Phi, psi and omega in degrees: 000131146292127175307091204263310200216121176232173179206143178223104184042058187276133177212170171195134191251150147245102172066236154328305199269132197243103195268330158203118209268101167025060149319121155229099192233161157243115176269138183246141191306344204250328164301130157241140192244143178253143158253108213246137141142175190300186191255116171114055180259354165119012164309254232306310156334310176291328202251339188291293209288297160338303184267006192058029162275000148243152177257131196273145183290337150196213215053159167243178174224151182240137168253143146282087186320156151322112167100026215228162160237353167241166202268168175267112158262147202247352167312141180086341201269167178272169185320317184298309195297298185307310187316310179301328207269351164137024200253125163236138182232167148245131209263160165315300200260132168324133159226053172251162184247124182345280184287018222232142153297182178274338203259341184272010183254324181300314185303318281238316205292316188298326174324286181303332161322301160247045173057007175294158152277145201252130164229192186261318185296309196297306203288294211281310220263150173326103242198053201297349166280316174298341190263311195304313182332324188275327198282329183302312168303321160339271203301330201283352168284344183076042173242024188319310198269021183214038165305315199261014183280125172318139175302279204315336204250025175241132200299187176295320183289323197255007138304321174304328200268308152306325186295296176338299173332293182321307198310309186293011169267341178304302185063082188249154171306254168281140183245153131279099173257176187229119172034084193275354174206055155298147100127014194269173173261174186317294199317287188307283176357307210244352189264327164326290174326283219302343185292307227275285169327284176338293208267026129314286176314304176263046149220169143253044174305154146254132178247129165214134179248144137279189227158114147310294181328100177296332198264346162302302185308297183320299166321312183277327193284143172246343173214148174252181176203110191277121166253169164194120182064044166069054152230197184241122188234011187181125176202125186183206165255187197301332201259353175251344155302285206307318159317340210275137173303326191304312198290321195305326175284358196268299197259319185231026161074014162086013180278127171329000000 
């Protein structure tokens, strides 16, 4: 396995509140890893600090860029600069823009990607290399068949899917998702997994998520990562968490 993403004592204080307690972690290239626990145990931080929308009150994080063989440090750089360099997140709340097609938003993503400049012009003309780009992520996302569908006129499940799309425009190292299947029904939920799963398998992206949905995580993971009060108390596979006490008192109320 390769190391894709590491953090070394990584913390960030608000005032008082020691929000994430010296994190030392490694993501392995061969994994899709879930990030776990209750709520306000410093996920979302973590995933802030990652990405350079926060700054760590100390420690770093290292990326393996695309194509590169040694890791990076990316503490300090702005969000944009980690994002060129292979860090992608796809957010909880759509962050596509609404009145865009699905394929002028993609372009939008491929665009930024490759240093062009972004216009109205860049996005409408014609491109045959940038148009095979965008239908290829298309297909491997499954939206082949709603390039020209306006975003806003797309159930929930297949925003969600663009939001991906997007991540994946990128041509990132690592995708961070976020809670990938909030607010879906049974269907979407379970068409969520298999997307996920897939494109684990037909890429060499590495993916990590956090996630509620205990039978999503159990399902999707080859390793979990337990936080609690910003620290890490439990990292293994699903059947060596779940075994673990700390989480059953952290996470699931000390229940067997």
């Amino acid at each position: 396995m390769t190391t894709v993403l590491e953090t070394e004592g990584l913390q960030r204080r608000f005032g008082k509140l020691l929000a994430v307690d010296d994190l030392s972690v490694t993501i392995d290239s061969e994994d899709i890893t879930s990030i776990i626990g209750p709520n306000g145990a410093g996920k979302t931080t973590f995933y802030n600090l990652l990405t350079g929308r926060l700054e760590p009150t100390d420690g770093s994080v290292r990326l393996l860029p695309r194509g590169e063989e040694e890791l990076v440090t990316v503490t300090g750089r702005e969000p944009h600069e980690i994002n060129r360099l292979g860090l992608s997140r796809a957010f909880q709340i759509n962050n596509v823009f609404e009145g865009l097609s699905v394929s002028e938003n993609l372009r939008i993503a491929r665009i930024s990607r490759n240093g062009r400049s972004l216009d109205v012009r860049a996005v409408a003309r014609t491109d045959d290399t940038l148009t095979a780009e965008t239908n290829d992520i298309l297909d491997l996302v499954g939206l082949e068949g709603f390039a020209d569908t306006v975003c806003e006129n797309l159930s929930h499940g297949d925003k969600r899917k663009v939001e991906i799309a997007l991540a994946l425009g990128t041509d990132p190292s690592v995708v961070l998702l976020d809670e990938p299947t909030a607010g879906m029904n049974a269907s979407e939920t379970e068409k969520m997994v298999e997307l996920v799963r897939d494109l684990d398998d037909q890429t060499d992206t590495t993916f990590v998520l956090t996630e509620h949905d205990m039978e999503v995580v159990l399902g999707i993971s080859d390793r979990i990562l337990v936080l609690d009060n910003g620290q890490l108390i439990a990292d293994g596979t699903p059947d060596e968490v779940m075994a673990d006490e700390r989480v059953r008192e952290a996470y699931l109320g000390g229940e067997p």
